[in-house]
Coordinates of C-alpha atoms in Angstrom, one line a residue:
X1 CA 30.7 73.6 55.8
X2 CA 32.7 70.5 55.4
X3 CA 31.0 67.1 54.7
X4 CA 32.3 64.2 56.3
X5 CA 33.2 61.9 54.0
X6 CA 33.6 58.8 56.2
X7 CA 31.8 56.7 56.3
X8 CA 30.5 57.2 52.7
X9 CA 27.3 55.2 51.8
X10 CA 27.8 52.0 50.3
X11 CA 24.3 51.2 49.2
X12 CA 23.1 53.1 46.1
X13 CA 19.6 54.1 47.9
X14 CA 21.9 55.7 50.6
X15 CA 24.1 57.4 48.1
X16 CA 21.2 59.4 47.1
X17 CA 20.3 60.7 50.8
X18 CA 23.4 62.0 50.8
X19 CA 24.9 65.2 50.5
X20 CA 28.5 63.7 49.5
X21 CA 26.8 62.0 46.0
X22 CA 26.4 65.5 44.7
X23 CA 29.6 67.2 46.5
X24 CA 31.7 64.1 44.9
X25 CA 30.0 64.8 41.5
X26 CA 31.4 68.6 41.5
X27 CA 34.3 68.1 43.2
X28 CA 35.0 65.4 40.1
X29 CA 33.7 68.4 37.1
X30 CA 35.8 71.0 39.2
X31 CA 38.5 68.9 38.0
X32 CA 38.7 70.3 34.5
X33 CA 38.9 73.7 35.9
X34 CA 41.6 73.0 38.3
X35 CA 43.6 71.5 35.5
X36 CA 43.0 74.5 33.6
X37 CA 44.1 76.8 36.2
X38 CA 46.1 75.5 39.3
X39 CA 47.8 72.7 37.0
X40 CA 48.6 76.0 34.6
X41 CA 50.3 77.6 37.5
X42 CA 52.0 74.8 39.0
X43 CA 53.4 73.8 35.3
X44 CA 55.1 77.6 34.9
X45 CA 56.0 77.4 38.6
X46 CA 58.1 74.1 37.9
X47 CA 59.6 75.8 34.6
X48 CA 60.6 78.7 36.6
X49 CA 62.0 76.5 39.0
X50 CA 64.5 75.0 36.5
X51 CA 65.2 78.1 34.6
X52 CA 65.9 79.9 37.1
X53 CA 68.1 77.8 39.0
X54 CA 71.6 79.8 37.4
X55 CA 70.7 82.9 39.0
X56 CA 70.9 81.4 42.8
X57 CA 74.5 81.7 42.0
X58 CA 74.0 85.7 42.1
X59 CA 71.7 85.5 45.0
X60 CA 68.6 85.3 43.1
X61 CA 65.9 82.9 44.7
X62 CA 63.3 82.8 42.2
X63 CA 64.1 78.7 42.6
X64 CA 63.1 78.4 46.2
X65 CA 60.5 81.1 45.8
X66 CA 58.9 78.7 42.9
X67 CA 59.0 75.8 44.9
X68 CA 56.8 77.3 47.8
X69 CA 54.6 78.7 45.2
X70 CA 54.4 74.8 44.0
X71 CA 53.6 74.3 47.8
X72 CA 50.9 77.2 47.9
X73 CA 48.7 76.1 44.7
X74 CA 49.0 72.3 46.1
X75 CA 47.1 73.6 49.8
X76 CA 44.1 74.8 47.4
X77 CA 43.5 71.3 46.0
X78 CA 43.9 70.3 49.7
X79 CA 41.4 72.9 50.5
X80 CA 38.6 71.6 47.8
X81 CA 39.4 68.0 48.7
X82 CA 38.0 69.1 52.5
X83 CA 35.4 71.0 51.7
X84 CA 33.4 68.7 49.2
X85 CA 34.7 65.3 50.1
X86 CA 35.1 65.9 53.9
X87 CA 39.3 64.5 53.2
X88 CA 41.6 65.7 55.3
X89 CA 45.2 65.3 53.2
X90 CA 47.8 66.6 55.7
X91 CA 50.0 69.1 53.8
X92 CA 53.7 68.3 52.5
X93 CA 56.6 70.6 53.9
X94 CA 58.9 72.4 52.0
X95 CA 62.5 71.7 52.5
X96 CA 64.3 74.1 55.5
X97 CA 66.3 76.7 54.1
X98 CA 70.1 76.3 54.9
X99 CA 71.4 79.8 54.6
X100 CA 73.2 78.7 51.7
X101 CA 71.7 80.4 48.1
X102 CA 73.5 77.4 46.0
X103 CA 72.4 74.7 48.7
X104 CA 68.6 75.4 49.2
X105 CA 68.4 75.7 45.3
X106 CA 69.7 72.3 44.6
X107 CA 66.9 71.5 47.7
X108 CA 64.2 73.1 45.5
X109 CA 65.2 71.5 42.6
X110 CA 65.4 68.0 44.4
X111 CA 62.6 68.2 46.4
X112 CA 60.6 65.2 46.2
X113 CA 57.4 67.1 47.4
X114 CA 57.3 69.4 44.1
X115 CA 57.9 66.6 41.8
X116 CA 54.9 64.3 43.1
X117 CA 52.3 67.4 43.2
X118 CA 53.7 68.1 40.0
X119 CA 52.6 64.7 38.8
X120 CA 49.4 65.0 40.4
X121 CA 48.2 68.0 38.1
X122 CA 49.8 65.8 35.4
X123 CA 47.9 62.3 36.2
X124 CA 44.6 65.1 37.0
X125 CA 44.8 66.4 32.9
X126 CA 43.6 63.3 31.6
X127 CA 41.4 61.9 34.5
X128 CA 39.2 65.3 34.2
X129 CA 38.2 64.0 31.1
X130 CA 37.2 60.7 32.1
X131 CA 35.4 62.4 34.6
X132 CA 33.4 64.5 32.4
X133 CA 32.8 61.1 30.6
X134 CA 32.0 59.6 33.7
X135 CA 29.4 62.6 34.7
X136 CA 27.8 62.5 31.3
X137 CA 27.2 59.0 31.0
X138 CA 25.6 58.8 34.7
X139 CA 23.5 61.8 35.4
X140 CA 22.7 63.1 31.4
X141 CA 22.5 59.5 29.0
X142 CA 20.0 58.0 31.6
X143 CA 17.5 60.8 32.0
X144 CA 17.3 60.8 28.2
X145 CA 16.6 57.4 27.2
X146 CA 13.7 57.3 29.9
X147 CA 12.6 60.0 27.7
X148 CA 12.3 57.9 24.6
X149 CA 8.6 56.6 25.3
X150 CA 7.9 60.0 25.2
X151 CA 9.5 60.5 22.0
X152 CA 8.0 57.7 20.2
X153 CA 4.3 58.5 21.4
X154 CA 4.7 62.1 19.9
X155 CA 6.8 60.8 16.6
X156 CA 5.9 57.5 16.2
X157 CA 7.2 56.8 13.0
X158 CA 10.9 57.9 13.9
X159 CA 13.3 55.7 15.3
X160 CA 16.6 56.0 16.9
X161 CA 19.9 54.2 16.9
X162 CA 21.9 53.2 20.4
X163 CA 25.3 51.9 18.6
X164 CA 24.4 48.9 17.2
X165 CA 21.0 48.9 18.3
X166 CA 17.8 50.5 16.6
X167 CA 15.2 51.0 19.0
X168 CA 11.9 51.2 16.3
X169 CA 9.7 50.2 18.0
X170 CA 7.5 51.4 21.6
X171 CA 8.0 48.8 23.2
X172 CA 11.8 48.9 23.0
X173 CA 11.5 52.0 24.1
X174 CA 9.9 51.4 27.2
X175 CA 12.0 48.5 27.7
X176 CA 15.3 50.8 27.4
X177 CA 13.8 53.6 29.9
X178 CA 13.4 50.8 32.2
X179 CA 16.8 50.0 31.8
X180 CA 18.1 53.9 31.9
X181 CA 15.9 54.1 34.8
X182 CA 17.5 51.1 36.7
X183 CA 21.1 52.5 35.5
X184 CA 20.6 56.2 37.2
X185 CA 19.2 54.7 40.1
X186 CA 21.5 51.6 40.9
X187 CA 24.3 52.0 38.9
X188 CA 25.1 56.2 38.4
X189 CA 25.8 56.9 42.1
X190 CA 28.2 54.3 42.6
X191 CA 30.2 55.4 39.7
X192 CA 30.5 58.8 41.3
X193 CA 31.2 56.9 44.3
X194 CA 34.0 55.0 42.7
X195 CA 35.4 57.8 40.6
X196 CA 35.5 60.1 43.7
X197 CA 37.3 57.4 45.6
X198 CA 40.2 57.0 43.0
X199 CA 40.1 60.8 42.8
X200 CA 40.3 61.0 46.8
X201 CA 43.3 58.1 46.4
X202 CA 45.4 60.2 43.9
X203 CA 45.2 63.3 46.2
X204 CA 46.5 61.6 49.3
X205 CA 49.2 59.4 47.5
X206 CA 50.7 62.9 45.6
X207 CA 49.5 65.9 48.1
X208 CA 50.4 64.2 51.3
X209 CA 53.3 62.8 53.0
X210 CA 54.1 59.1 52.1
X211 CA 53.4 56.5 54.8
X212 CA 57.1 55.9 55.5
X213 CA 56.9 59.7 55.6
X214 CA 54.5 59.5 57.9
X215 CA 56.1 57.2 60.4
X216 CA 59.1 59.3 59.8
X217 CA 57.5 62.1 61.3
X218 CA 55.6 60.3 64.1
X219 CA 58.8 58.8 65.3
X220 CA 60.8 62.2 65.1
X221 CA 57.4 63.1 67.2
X222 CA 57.8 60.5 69.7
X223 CA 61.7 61.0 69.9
X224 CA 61.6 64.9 70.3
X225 CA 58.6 64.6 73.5
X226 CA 60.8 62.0 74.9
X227 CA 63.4 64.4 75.2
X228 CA 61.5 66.6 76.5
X229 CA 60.5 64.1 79.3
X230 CA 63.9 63.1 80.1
X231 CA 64.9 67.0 80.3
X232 CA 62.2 67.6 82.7
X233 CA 62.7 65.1 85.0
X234 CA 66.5 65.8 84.9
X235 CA 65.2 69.6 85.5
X236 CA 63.2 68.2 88.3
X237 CA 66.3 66.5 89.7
X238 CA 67.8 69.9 89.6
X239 CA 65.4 71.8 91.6
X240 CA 65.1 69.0 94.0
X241 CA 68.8 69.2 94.6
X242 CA 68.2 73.4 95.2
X243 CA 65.7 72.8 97.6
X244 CA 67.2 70.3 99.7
X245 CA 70.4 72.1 99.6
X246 CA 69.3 75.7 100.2
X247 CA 66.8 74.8 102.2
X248 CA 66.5 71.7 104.2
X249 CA 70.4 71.5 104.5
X250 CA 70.9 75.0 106.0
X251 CA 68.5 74.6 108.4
X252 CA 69.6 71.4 110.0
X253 CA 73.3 73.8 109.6
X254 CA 71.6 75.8 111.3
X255 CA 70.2 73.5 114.0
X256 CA 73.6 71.8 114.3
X257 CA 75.4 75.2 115.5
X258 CA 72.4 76.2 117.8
X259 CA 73.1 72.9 119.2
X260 CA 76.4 73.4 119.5
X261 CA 76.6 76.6 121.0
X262 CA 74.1 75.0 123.4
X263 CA 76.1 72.3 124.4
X264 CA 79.0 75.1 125.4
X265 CA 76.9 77.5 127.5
X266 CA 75.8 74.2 129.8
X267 CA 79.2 73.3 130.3
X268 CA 79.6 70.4 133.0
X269 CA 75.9 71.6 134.2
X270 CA 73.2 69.3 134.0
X271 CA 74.7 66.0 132.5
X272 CA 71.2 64.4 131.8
X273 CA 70.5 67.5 129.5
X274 CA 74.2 67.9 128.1
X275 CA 73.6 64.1 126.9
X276 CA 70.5 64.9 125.3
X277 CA 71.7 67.5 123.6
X278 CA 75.1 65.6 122.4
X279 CA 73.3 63.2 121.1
X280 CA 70.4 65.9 119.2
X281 CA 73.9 67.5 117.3
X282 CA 75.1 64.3 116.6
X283 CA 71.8 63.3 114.7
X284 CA 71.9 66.8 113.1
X285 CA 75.3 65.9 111.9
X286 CA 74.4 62.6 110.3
X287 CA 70.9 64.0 108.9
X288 CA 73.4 66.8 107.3
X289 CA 75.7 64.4 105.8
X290 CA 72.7 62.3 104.5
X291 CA 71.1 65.5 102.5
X292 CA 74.8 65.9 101.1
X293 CA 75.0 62.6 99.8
X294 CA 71.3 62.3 98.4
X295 CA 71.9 66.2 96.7
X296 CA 75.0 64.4 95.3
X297 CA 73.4 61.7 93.7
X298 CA 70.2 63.8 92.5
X299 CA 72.5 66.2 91.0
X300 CA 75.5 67.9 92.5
X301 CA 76.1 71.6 92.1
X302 CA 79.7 70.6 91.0
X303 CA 78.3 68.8 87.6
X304 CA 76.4 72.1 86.6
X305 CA 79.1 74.5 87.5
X306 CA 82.1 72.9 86.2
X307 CA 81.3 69.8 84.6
X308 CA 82.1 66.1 84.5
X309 CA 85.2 66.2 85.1
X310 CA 85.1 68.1 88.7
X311 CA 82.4 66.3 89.5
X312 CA 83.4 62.6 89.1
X313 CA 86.6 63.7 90.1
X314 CA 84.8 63.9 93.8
X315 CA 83.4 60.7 93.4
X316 CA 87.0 59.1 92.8
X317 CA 88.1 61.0 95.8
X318 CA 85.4 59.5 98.1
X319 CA 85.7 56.0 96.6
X320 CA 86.7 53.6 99.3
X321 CA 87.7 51.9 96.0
X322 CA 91.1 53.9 94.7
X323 CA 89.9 55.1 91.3
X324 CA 92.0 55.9 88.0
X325 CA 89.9 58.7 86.5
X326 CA 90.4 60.3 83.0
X327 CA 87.8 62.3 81.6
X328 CA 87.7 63.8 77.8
X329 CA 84.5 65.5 76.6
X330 CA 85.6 68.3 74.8
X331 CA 83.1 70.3 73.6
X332 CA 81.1 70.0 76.8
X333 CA 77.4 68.5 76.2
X334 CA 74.5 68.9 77.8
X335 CA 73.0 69.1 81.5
X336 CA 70.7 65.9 80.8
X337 CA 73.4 64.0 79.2
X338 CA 76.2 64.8 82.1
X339 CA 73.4 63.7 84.7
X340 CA 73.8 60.5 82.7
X341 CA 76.8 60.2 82.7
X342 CA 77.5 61.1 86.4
X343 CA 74.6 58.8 87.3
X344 CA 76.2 55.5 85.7
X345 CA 79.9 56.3 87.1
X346 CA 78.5 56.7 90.8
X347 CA 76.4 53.6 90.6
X348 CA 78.7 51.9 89.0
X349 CA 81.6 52.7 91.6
X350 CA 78.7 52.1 94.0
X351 CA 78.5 48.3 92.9
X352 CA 82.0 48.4 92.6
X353 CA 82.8 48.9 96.6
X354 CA 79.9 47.1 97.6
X355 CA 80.1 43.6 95.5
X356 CA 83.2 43.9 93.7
X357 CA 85.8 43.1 96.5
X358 CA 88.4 44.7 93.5
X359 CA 91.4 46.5 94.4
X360 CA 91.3 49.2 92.1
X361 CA 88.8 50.7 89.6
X362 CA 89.1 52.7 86.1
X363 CA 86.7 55.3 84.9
X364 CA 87.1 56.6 81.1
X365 CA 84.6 59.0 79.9
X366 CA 85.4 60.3 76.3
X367 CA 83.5 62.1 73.7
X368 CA 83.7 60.9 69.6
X369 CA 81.5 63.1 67.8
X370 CA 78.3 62.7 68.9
X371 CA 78.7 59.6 71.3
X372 CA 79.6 60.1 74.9
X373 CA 81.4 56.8 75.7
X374 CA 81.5 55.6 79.9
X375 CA 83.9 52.9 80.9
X376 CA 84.0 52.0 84.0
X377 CA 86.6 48.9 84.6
X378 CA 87.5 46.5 88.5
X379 CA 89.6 44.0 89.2
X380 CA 87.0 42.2 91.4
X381 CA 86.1 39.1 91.4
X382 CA 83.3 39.3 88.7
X383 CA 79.7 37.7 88.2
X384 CA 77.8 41.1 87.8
X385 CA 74.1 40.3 85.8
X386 CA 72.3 42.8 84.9
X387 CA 69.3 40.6 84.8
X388 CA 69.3 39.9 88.5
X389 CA 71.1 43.3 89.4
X390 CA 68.3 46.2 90.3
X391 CA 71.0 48.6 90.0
X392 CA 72.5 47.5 86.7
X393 CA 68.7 47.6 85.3
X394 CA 68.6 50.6 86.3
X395 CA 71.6 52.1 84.3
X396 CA 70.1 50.2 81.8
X397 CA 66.5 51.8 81.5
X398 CA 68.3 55.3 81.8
X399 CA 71.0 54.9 79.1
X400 CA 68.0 53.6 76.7
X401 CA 66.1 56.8 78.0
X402 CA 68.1 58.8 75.7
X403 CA 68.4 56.3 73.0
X404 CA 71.8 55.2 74.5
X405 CA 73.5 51.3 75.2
X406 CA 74.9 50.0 78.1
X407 CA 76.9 46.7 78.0
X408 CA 78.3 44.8 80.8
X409 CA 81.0 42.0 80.7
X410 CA 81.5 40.5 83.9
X411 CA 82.9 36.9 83.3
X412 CA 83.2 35.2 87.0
X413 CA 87.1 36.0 88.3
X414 CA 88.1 38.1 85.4
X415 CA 86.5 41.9 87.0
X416 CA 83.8 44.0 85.5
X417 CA 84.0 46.6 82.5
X418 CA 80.4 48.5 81.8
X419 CA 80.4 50.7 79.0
X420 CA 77.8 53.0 78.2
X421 CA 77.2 54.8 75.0
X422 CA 75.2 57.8 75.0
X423 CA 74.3 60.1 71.7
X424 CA 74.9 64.0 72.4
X425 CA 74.6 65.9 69.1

């Protein structure tokens, strides 16, 4: 059963209601025995760890294989730490194995994990002794000394020395039981309190993670479920764009013709009804052309089957805006990234035809390593903000989605170049 060890008692007459008072109290003599066997272990594990490091050049991995077993005794103090002090020390992780015998024995051997619950064990050698000290003088010196009444009413022409002090006398005897008595009662459970606490300190600075460590983690946390939400919605944009184009869109097809056909078996009959059905396939047409365009700018089929370059290659086409395209992204990256992509160069050709008044546009999509870079460059007449723009803002909020920039430099009469920078590793 594990004894919550917040919040601990601060008030010595609640220390002794409590369970953690005589939990702490083993938990601080258990050190001497962990010393004596997990700090023995961890010691030869270390040593094997630097002997052995030679033989990882013959495919030997008695280095890494010490360095989890470093890891393995540390999860026991871990383990004794929750059980009598209710602490919850979140485990260290071992460095990933590369594949590389030479490479994750040099990790071993570097690992700053090993080293500090190394130095735990260390720092723990002479601390058990202080807290054997520390034990003896609160819970065995006390009861003794209120024993000295006692001792004087049964011998009472001994006398005993306390250091520099002879107590001769009953009455200083009674007068240092008092005192004992005061002492275990006041003063004894808040040394265990105190010595468990630096105990319970040392064992989260050494067996856990640092704090930057910590936020190291969290962030990688908050990054990788970010990703996750940007893939889902782009996912979502993908199904969204199969649904309306499989479905919705073949059936107003599919309407249209009927239509169609029906407009061709009237003939010259009926005008009134030849009208209304005229005018029925020429809604169907327009309703079809508006599914196209909204699949296209949810995701077009184009993107996932050939990639960025076929696909804003049919934006330039459709530009009203005559478009300059050249597109390098060599090795392709991913769905989620494209979308991006594809979603800033439409918009931006968007704004482009609508506010631009330019005669020509540029679009330059290349890939550097692991940045996907998006120019898109007019001749218009300028003034874009992307402070007042809703569409700009939006290019904005879904470059930074994926940890990406966007700048815009529109000066008034000198045209518009918006570059985005994406990350794709």
């Amino acid at each position: 059963m594990t004894v919550a060890a917040t919040p601990v008692p601060r008030a010595p007459w609640r220390l002794w209601r409590s369970p953690y008072l005589w939990l702490a109290t083993i938990h601080l003599l258990g050190d001497a025995v962990v010393v004596l066997t997990s700090g023995v272990l961890v010691l030869a594990a270390v040593m094997l760890m630097l002997l052995a490091f030679p033989l990882a050049m013959i495919r030997i991995p008695l280095t890494v294989w010490a360095n989890r077993a470093v890891y393995g005794i540390a999860s026991w103090e871990r383990a004794r730490a929750r059980l009598t002090r209710g602490q919850e020390v979140q485990a260290l992780v071992p460095p990933p194995r590369t594949g590389s015998w030479s490479e994750d024995a040099l990790l071993a051997l570097g690992d700053p994990g090993v080293w500090r619950q190394f130095t735990y064990y260390l720092m723990l050698l002479p601390l058990s002794f202080a807290w054997i000290f520390a034990v003896v003088a609160a819970w065995s010196i006390p009861p003794v000394l209120m024993a000295l009444p006692l001792y004087y009413y049964r011998f009472a022409a001994a006398q005993a020395q306390l250091g520099p002090f002879t107590i001769d006398t009953t009455t200083r005897a009674v007068v240092v039981a008092v005192l004992a008595a005061l002492f275990l009662a006041l003063v004894s459970p808040l040394m265990m309190r105190w010595a468990s606490a630096f105990d319970g300190w040392l064992a989260k600075m050494l067996l856990g993670p640092s704090e930057t460590g910590v936020l190291a983690e969290r962030v990688s946390q908050l990054v990788a479920s970010r990703q996750q939400v940007v893939d889902s919605v782009e996912a979502e944009r993908r199904r969204m764009e199969r649904d309306l184009h499989d479905g919705a869109q073949q059936r107003l097809v599919s309407l249209a013709m009927t239509l169609g056909r029906a407009k061709n078996r009237l003939g010259d009959r009926e005008p009134s009804v030849r009208t209304l059905i005229e005018e029925a396939h020429s809604e169907a047409m327009q309703a079809i052309a508006e599914i196209r365009d909204l699949t296209r700018g949810l995701h077009p089929p184009v993107l996932t089957d050939r990639g960025l370059d076929a696909a804003l290659s049919a934006v330039a086409a459709r530009s009203p805006v005559p478009v300059r395209l050249s597109v390098d992204v060599k090795p392709r990256p991913s769905l989620t990234i494209e979308s991006i992509a594809y979603f800033v160069v439409t918009e931006a050709l968007t704004n482009v035809a609508k506010h631009a008044e330019a005669a020509q546009a540029e679009v330059r999509v290349t890939r550097k390593g692991d940045v996907l870079r998006v120019e898109v460059r007019d001749n218009g007449r300028g003034g874009a903000d992307p402070v007042r723009g809703s569409g700009l803002r939006g290019l904005t909020d879904r470059v930074s989605g994926v940890d990406g920039r966007l700048t815009v430099d529109s000066p008034p009469g000198g045209g518009t170049t918006l570059i985005a920078e994406v990350p794709c590793g």
